[in-house]
């Protein structure tokens, strides 16, 4: 695919900032890097619809870190609020009350809203073909409330509600495949992104901005606080997620899936798991080869199904 | 006895647990006690406080302690940012986690200083001061004896689900802090409390948009100086810097800006010290200063 | 023109030239959105019409649209209103002056389709202005008034116009449809003081999270003050309304209250039944009148007190039941009268018409007789007194029996007078 792009290397990163310093988010927040980069591509005429999540703290009275407009909506209704904004502007423009400002509406949520409580509203908005962007920064748990299980929590991960003890090795379920659920709605664009792959990320937002309809992104939201890692490890962990194949980078244009990066020599998943305290029980006090193997096999099976 | 204590620290230091250690120790020592934490939705590094009320009668009062007899400050940089001394009563005690005496400029307040962070770093390997602060508060205010304090630390650490060796290390920290800090005589007067009052006002109706919850000052979070969160500082070696933009791209807080020559500059007023730039800099041109 | 309550609501939206209709079906409301969908497809309604996947989304979207400056309309009922409860508080907090027509219906479980006000009463503390209609004409008038009041920058709050399911929503009666030009002059285009359009020269961050009780208190209290102000703005609006359309409205309606000894407080469509019962009671020698609440939020306490302070006893008749409390409006009426001077000797709570149960002369006379007894003897039932006909009690027993429940040991129903 040789589509026009202004993003060829990291040096093409737009210099305009739409995220101000001074946010109350944790040092080293992966989700914040994602938002920062996404807004650089989307530009100033964007309304960010946010719902309860860590990133909602970007708008914490009387301060706001995002330099575009924002609206805070109910947990399960981010896409519905986006719909009202898009439709309201369109209705006023079609009646000639205002000139259509070409505003982009970005729903920004965590995985709790995207995978769980807001899935119904998202399903509705995608099915209705709403012209909007949805960015889920997936930190694989309800981070804002103290890191409880969500349906995005990976297998064997500790969360504060999938405890680890004599009777339990963390989460017993496999992570919900939101990419495929979204894709099944036939949106024109779905993609996964990662902070450690900024060019890939910016290109995907650029591509999406040329498309009308629902444009949906799932970003790995490395969460040092919840995952139990040092803040400086964020990008290193993010890279490992990509290189072990645990976080595939892909897009689906009109339903057709294409991987935008295929790790040729995948690193063992163990290298990724070891970096985070939420997986500590896979290595201590005894090594749980059974669980590590189960995770590895799942990743292997995924990549076996990927045609080049 | 009637003792109201307010503890201040940063998210991640264990201020809630420190308050619980004090509450439990007082309870074990035979007092009525009440402890409660307070924190906003902010993250790690943000200001957290905790309140402990101790009395030989059933405790009255709840929530925020506006006029404490004693204040504990787990991070002395909060003195500049969070007004932790606000409302501290005349004759009261302040317990500060610091290497040396801090000049507060309030002669009516007594001060007990202990470098709990250094001890915690030595014993636990990180700035987790809950057991130390809890023990120091108990000793400085004469709340409970050594045995009760150790038992309280043990109970609270077990409650957190810590591993055996970490519980032991926390007990060791508590013991050292307990031994190192002096007991001060509180000189606050309970009668003062009854005199404190504020004027009650009626909020007026205000016209839109003042009545609407919105912010029309885009990007004003720069007023929040998150640089104070930092305990390690990234410093760019411009001789080695290749102007590759990597640090600029990965800084979560937009704290690194580029000039026309693509030379990065760190905004130390806001840099939280995550050190992603240090980790990811391809030519290793960023050093860390502690 | 002969119109049902539902089609009148649709006509009101059309005449108000709404920009946005957010829809989700529920009995007995669906006809409203069906009508608007049809008009929209025929080009008779120049509004963007969108079907939603839930009331929670529908109301959120309508509120968001109204933040852009669009005039937004939506309708629901019962379970739908409760499903959207969080969204109600949200749009009120956004200060989004959208219109929500609620077609009242009992709230399950047990499920029922017929009227009861438990749904709209549950929304009474959400920050919405509430206007409750007795007639189809009032449905129209209140929607126009509601937009005018809610969109006023002194108010900026959403409005619920309530009508009773079946009894009004499906009942046809003559309705005077105003000229479009008259409506335009009464209700000019909505101008939001701070429209959320995402423009770079006016960035607005709506509804930030608060960290302090003080600011939170301030904004919550402003919603309250704005709701209070809505009554005064309404007063101004009804004057203009009367000038243009010739119909008079107020926050309450008094009927035969001037020399009344006993007053029945009522609201919504069953007030028509109470009114005719009052007439009949007068013929039978009772000095009785009716006070109808047209505005429920803000609660018109001064007006209620002024209208009722001279009567001897008040029967507050309600079609809702808050378990453990009784009628939701009863304490509000009592509070309104508590500081009045003089004030009634007795204020009693009656509940009936739940799930569309019939109300008629029997109920009205019974309420009046219980009030009389209370005035004379000082003895009053604990309340709320449930209004159930002997015939219905027999029906309840028969149904229980049919459902396989032995009824022989059940206590007998009691009678207060």
Short mmCIF file of C-alpha atoms in Angstrom, two decimals, chain B residues 70-218:
data_model
loop_
_atom_site.label_atom_id
_atom_site.label_comp_id
_atom_site.label_asym_id
_atom_site.label_seq_id
_atom_site.Cartn_x
_atom_site.Cartn_y
_atom_site.Cartn_z
CA UNK B 70 -0.31 17.77 65.09
CA UNK B 71 0.65 17.55 61.45
CA UNK B 72 2.90 14.96 59.85
CA UNK B 73 4.53 15.82 56.55
CA UNK B 74 5.98 12.90 54.61
CA UNK B 75 7.35 15.06 51.80
CA UNK B 76 8.68 18.43 52.82
CA UNK B 77 8.30 19.83 49.31
CA UNK B 78 4.58 19.92 50.13
CA UNK B 79 5.31 22.81 52.49
CA UNK B 80 5.55 25.09 49.47
CA UNK B 81 2.66 23.64 47.52
CA UNK B 82 -0.06 22.31 49.72
CA UNK B 83 -0.13 24.45 52.88
CA UNK B 84 0.06 21.39 55.14
CA UNK B 85 0.41 23.60 58.20
CA UNK B 86 -2.87 25.35 57.64
CA UNK B 87 -4.94 25.46 60.80
CA UNK B 88 -2.27 23.81 62.96
CA UNK B 89 -3.05 25.01 66.44
CA UNK B 90 -0.80 27.09 68.55
CA UNK B 91 1.38 24.84 70.70
CA UNK B 92 0.98 22.03 68.19
CA UNK B 93 3.54 19.66 66.80
CA UNK B 94 4.77 19.12 63.28
CA UNK B 95 6.57 15.92 62.37
CA UNK B 96 8.59 16.28 59.20
CA UNK B 97 10.29 13.69 57.07
CA UNK B 98 13.45 15.66 56.30
CA UNK B 99 17.19 15.46 56.74
CA UNK B 100 17.37 18.52 58.97
CA UNK B 101 15.28 21.08 60.84
CA UNK B 102 13.01 23.05 58.50
CA UNK B 103 12.57 26.76 59.14
CA UNK B 104 8.81 27.24 59.37
CA UNK B 105 8.77 30.74 60.80
CA UNK B 106 6.08 29.85 63.34
CA UNK B 107 7.55 30.04 66.85
CA UNK B 108 4.49 28.53 68.55
CA UNK B 109 4.89 25.23 66.74
CA UNK B 110 7.24 22.48 67.89
CA UNK B 111 9.04 20.41 65.34
CA UNK B 112 10.28 16.81 65.26
CA UNK B 113 12.46 15.93 62.29
CA UNK B 114 13.51 12.53 61.05
CA UNK B 115 14.91 11.48 57.70
CA UNK B 116 12.44 8.64 57.19
CA UNK B 117 12.96 8.51 53.43
CA UNK B 118 16.63 7.70 53.76
CA UNK B 119 15.84 4.94 56.24
CA UNK B 120 13.07 3.62 53.98
CA UNK B 121 15.35 3.63 50.96
CA UNK B 122 17.98 1.79 52.98
CA UNK B 123 15.64 -0.82 54.45
CA UNK B 124 12.90 -1.16 51.80
CA UNK B 125 14.73 0.07 48.77
CA UNK B 126 12.15 2.76 48.02
CA UNK B 127 10.40 5.79 49.45
CA UNK B 128 7.60 3.81 51.12
CA UNK B 129 7.42 5.62 54.42
CA UNK B 130 4.06 4.50 55.84
CA UNK B 131 5.41 2.36 58.70
CA UNK B 132 8.09 4.92 59.50
CA UNK B 133 5.74 7.90 59.52
CA UNK B 134 3.19 5.97 61.55
CA UNK B 135 5.76 4.96 64.15
CA UNK B 136 7.30 8.44 64.28
CA UNK B 137 3.92 10.06 64.86
CA UNK B 138 3.06 7.58 67.63
CA UNK B 139 6.35 8.21 69.43
CA UNK B 140 6.54 11.98 68.90
CA UNK B 141 3.04 12.46 70.28
CA UNK B 142 3.30 9.79 72.95
CA UNK B 143 0.31 7.88 71.59
CA UNK B 144 1.43 4.30 72.06
CA UNK B 145 4.30 2.23 73.35
CA UNK B 146 6.77 0.40 71.17
CA UNK B 147 5.01 -2.97 71.34
CA UNK B 148 1.64 -1.54 70.28
CA UNK B 149 3.24 0.35 67.42
CA UNK B 150 5.04 -2.73 66.12
CA UNK B 151 1.86 -4.77 66.39
CA UNK B 152 -0.04 -2.04 64.51
CA UNK B 153 2.55 -1.98 61.73
CA UNK B 154 2.39 -5.76 61.45
CA UNK B 155 -1.41 -5.71 61.25
CA UNK B 156 -1.56 -2.98 58.64
CA UNK B 157 1.15 -4.51 56.47
CA UNK B 158 -0.62 -7.86 56.58
CA UNK B 159 -3.80 -6.08 55.60
CA UNK B 160 -1.97 -4.75 52.53
CA UNK B 161 -1.07 -8.33 51.63
CA UNK B 162 2.67 -7.78 51.75
CA UNK B 163 5.05 -10.69 51.63
CA UNK B 164 6.60 -11.87 54.90
CA UNK B 165 10.01 -10.33 54.24
CA UNK B 166 8.46 -6.96 53.37
CA UNK B 167 6.42 -7.01 56.54
CA UNK B 168 9.59 -7.67 58.49
CA UNK B 169 11.39 -4.85 56.70
CA UNK B 170 8.54 -2.45 57.51
CA UNK B 171 8.67 -3.47 61.16
CA UNK B 172 12.40 -2.77 61.12
CA UNK B 173 11.75 0.66 59.61
CA UNK B 174 9.13 1.36 62.26
CA UNK B 175 11.48 0.28 65.04
CA UNK B 176 14.27 2.52 63.82
CA UNK B 177 11.96 5.51 63.43
CA UNK B 178 10.39 4.89 66.82
CA UNK B 179 13.81 4.81 68.44
CA UNK B 180 15.15 7.85 66.64
CA UNK B 181 12.43 10.44 67.19
CA UNK B 182 11.88 12.29 70.50
CA UNK B 183 8.54 12.64 72.28
CA UNK B 184 7.31 16.22 72.40
CA UNK B 185 4.84 17.74 74.82
CA UNK B 186 1.70 18.99 73.08
CA UNK B 187 0.70 22.44 74.26
CA UNK B 188 -2.50 22.90 72.32
CA UNK B 189 -5.56 24.00 74.20
CA UNK B 190 -8.84 22.23 73.61
CA UNK B 191 -10.78 25.40 74.40
CA UNK B 192 -9.26 27.12 71.32
CA UNK B 193 -11.25 24.78 69.15
CA UNK B 194 -14.60 26.08 70.37
CA UNK B 195 -13.70 29.61 69.39
CA UNK B 196 -12.96 28.89 65.75
CA UNK B 197 -15.68 29.98 63.40
CA UNK B 198 -16.04 31.29 59.91
CA UNK B 199 -18.66 33.54 58.44
CA UNK B 200 -21.44 31.70 56.60
CA UNK B 201 -22.44 33.28 53.32
CA UNK B 202 -25.17 32.70 50.77
CA UNK B 203 -23.97 32.01 47.24
CA UNK B 204 -25.58 34.44 44.78
CA UNK B 205 -27.18 33.53 41.47
CA UNK B 206 -24.71 34.16 38.67
CA UNK B 207 -25.52 34.59 34.99
CA UNK B 208 -24.43 32.12 32.30
CA UNK B 209 -21.72 31.23 31.48
CA UNK B 210 -20.44 31.71 35.04
CA UNK B 211 -23.16 29.38 36.24
CA UNK B 212 -22.13 26.63 33.84
CA UNK B 213 -19.42 24.15 34.75
CA UNK B 214 -16.95 24.75 31.95
CA UNK B 215 -13.38 25.86 31.43
CA UNK B 216 -12.69 28.33 28.68
CA UNK B 217 -8.98 28.63 29.34
CA UNK B 218 -7.49 25.96 27.11
#
